[in-house]
Short mmCIF file of C-alpha atoms in Angstrom, two decimals:
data_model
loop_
_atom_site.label_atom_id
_atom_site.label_comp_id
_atom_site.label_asym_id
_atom_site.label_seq_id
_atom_site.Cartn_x
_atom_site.Cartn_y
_atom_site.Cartn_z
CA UNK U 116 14.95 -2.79 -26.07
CA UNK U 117 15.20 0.68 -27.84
CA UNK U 118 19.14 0.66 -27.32
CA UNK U 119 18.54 0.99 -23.81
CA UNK U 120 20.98 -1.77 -21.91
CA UNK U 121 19.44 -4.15 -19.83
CA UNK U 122 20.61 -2.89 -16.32
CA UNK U 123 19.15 0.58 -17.05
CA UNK U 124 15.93 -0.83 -17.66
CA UNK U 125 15.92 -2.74 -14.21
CA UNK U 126 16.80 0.18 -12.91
CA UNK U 127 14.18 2.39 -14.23
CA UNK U 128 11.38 -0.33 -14.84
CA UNK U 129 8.79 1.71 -13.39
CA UNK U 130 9.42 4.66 -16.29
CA UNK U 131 9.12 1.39 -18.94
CA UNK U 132 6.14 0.25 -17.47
CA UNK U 133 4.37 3.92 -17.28
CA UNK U 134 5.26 4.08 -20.96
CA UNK U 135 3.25 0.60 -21.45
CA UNK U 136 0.57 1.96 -19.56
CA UNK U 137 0.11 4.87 -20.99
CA UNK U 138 0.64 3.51 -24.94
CA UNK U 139 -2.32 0.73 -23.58
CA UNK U 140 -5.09 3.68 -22.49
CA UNK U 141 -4.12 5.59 -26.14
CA UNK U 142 -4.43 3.08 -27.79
CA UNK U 143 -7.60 1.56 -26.05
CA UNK U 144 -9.01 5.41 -26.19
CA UNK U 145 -8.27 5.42 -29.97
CA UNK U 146 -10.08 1.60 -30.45
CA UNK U 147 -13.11 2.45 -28.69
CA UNK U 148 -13.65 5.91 -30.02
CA UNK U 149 -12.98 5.05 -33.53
CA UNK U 150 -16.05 5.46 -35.86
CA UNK U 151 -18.29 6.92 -32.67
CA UNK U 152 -21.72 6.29 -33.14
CA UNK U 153 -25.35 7.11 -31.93
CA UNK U 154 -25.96 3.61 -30.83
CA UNK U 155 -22.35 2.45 -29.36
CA UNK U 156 -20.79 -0.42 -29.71
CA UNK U 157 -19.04 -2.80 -27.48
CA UNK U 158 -16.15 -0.89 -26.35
CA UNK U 159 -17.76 2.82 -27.04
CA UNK U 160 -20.23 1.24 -24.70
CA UNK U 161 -17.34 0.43 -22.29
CA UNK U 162 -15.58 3.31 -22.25
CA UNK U 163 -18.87 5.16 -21.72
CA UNK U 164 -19.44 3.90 -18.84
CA UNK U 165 -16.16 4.45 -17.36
CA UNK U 166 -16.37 7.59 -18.17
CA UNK U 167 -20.02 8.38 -17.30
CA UNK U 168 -19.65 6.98 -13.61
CA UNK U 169 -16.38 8.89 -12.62
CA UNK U 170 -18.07 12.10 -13.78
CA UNK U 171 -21.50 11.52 -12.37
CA UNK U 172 -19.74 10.53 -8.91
CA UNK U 173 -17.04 13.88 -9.37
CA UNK U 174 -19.86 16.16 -9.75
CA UNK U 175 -21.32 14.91 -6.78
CA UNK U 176 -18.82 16.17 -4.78
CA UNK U 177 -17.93 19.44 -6.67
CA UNK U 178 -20.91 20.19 -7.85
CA UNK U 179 -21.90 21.08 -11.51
CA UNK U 180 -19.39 23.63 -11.50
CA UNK U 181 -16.39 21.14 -11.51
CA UNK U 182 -17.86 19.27 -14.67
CA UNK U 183 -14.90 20.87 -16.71
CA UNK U 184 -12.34 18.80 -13.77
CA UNK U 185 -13.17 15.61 -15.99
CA UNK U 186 -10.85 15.36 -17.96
CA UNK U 187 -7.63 15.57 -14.99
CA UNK U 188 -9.41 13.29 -12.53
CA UNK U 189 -10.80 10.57 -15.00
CA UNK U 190 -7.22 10.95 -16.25
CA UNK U 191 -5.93 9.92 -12.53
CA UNK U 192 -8.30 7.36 -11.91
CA UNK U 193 -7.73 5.43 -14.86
CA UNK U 194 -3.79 5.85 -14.91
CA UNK U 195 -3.48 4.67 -11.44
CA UNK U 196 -5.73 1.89 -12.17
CA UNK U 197 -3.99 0.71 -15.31
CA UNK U 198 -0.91 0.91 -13.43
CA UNK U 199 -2.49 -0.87 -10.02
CA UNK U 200 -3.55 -4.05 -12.51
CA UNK U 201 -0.54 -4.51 -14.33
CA UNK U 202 1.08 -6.04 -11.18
CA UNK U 203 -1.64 -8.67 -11.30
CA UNK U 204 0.32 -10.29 -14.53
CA UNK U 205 3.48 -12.17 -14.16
CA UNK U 206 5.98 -10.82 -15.57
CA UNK U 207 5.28 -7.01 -15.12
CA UNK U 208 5.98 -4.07 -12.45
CA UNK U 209 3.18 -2.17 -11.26
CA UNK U 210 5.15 1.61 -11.89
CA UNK U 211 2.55 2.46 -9.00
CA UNK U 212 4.74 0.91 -6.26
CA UNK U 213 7.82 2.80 -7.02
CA UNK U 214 7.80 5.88 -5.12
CA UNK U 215 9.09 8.36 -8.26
CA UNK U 216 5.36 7.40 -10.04
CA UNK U 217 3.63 7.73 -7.55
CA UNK U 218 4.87 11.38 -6.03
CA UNK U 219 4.82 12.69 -9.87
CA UNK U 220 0.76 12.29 -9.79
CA UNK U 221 1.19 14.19 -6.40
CA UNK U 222 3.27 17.13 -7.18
CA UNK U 223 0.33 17.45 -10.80
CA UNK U 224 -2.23 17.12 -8.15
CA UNK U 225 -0.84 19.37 -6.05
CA UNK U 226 -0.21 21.57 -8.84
CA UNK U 227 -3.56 21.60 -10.23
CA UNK U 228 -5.53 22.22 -7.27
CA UNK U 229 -3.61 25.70 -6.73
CA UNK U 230 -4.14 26.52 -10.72
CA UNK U 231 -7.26 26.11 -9.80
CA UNK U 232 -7.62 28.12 -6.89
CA UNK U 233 -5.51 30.76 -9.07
CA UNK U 234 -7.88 30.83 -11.82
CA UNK U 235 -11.07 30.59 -9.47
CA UNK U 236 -10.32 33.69 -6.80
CA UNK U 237 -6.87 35.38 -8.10
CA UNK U 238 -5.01 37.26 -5.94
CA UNK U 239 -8.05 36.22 -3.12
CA UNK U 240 -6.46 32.67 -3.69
CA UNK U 241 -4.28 34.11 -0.34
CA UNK U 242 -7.18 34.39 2.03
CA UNK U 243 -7.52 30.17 2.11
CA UNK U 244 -3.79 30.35 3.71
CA UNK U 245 -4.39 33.09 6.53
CA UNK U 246 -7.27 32.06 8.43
CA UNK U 247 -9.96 33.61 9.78
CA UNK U 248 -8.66 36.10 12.05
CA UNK U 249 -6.07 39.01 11.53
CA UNK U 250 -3.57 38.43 14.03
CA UNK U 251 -3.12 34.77 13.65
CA UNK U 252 -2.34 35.08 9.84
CA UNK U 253 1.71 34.50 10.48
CA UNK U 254 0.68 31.13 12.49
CA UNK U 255 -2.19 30.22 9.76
CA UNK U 256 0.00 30.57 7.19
CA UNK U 257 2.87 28.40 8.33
CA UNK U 258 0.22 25.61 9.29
CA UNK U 259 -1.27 25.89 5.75
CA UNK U 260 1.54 25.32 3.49
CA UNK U 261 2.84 22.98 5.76
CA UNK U 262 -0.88 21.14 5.45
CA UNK U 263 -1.06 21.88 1.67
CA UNK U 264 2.32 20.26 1.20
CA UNK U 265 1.55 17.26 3.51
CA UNK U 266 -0.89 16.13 0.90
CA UNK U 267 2.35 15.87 -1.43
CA UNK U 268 3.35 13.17 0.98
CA UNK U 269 0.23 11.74 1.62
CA UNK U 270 -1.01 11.16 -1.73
CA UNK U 271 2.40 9.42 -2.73
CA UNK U 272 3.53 7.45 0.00
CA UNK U 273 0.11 5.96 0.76
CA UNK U 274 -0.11 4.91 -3.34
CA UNK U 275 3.05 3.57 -3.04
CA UNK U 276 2.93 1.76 0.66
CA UNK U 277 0.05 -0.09 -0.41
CA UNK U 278 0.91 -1.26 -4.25
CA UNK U 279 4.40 -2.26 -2.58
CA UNK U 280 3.16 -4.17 -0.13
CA UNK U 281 1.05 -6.14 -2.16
CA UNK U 282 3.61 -6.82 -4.55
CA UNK U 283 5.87 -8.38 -1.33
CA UNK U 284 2.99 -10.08 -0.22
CA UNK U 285 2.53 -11.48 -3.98
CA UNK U 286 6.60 -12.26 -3.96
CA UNK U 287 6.19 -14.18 -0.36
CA UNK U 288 3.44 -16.73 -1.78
CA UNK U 289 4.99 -17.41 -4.55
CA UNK U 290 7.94 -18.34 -2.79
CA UNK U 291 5.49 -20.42 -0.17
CA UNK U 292 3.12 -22.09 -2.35
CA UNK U 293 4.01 -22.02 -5.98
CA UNK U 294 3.80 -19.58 -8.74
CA UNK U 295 0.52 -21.29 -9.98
CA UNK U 296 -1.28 -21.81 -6.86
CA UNK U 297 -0.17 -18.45 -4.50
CA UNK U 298 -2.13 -15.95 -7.18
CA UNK U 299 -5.36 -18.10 -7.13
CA UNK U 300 -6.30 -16.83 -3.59
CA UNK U 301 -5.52 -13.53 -3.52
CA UNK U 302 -5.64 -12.11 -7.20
CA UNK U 303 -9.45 -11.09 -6.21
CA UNK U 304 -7.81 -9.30 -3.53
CA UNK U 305 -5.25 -7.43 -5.85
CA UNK U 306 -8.29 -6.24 -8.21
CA UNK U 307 -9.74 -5.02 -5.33
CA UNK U 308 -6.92 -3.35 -3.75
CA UNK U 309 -5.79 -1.71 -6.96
CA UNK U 310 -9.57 -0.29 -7.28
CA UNK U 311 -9.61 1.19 -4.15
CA UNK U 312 -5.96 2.83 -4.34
CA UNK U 313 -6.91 4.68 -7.78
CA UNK U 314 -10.83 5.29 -6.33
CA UNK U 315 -9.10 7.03 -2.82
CA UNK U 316 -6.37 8.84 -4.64
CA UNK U 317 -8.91 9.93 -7.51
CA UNK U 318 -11.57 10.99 -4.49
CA UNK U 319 -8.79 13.01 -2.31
CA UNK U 320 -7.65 14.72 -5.55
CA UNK U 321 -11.72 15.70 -6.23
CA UNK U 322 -11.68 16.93 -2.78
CA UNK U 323 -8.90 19.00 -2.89
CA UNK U 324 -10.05 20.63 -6.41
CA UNK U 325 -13.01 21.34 -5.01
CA UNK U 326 -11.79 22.96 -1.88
CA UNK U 327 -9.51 25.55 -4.11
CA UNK U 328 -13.00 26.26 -6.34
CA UNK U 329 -14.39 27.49 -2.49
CA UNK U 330 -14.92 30.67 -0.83
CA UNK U 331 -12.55 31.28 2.42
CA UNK U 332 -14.09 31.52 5.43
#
């Protein structure tokens, strides 16, 4: 496929399958948004509503001033969805349980939120790292970054601990009951487990734009 030789697409599925994913939402974005109109249609309809409920439930939490966030988090919560589902078909590799997908949306997370905090207080940006009190800024500061880069790790291992073990658990039933009766049961379970994954990575990643848009204390 592409030139590419077999092996090296085993071995770097997950960057064939992000492609996939990402080619679907374009070209689903470009579909529904085609010809917009007044009065949508089916899938302007659909895609409004997507779209409408992440950013009524974002500017819950950040308030109306993180309406222009939109764009990156609906981005997130949409990618790691796509990603989550396409382990529910036989035949394809959620890129969301390899560990290289899943740290890349942390480290643009991770990035973002301190853009963000740049652009929001400057050179004030510091104060969020040094605490409250003078003397304890050395300790404050070493606990922050070391908190700030924790998320790193958080965001990406939990993603990827989850999507992988429900892609063993998927490979176990097959093996015990039969490649047509094993998804039956629990394929409910995998729509609901990828929803959660992208709705808790997509809420931490609100929260931690919205606590770079704050004031230190």
């Amino acid at each position: 496929m592409f030139g590419v030789s077999s092996q090296t697409a085993f071995d770097y599925k997950h960057v064939f399958y992000t492609w996939f994913a990402m080619a679907l939402m374009l070209g689903f974005g470009f579909v529904a948004t085609r010809g917009l109109k007044l009065v949508p249609g089916k899938g302007q309809n659909f895609l409004e509503l997507i779209v409408g409920g992440i950013e009524d439930f974002m500017v819950s939490v950040t308030g109306e001033e993180g309406r222009w966030l939109l764009p990156i988090t609906a981005t997130v919560f949409i990618y790691i969805l796509v990603c989550n589902l396409m382990g529910l078909f036989p035949g394809f590799f959620p890129p969301t349980a390899d560990i290289n997908t899943t740290a890349s949306c942390a480290v643009t997370v991770f990035a973002v939120t301190h853009i963000i905090g740049i652009k929001y207080h400057g050179i004030k940006y510091i104060k969020h790292f040094t605490g409250p009190v003078a003397a304890l800024i050395p300790l404050f500061l070493v606990l922050e970054i070391i908190g700030h880069c924790a998320r790193v790790l958080s965001l990406s291992f939990r993603l990827f601990g989850n999507m992988m073990g429900h892609e063993l658990v998927l490979g176990i039933l097959f093996m015990l009951a039969g490649a047509f009766f094993a998804p039956l049961p629990i394929m409910a379970l995998g729509v609901f487990v990828s929803l959660v994954q992208a709705f808790v990575f997509f809420l931490l990643s609100t929260i931690y734009f919205a606590g770079s848009m704050e004031h230190a204390h």
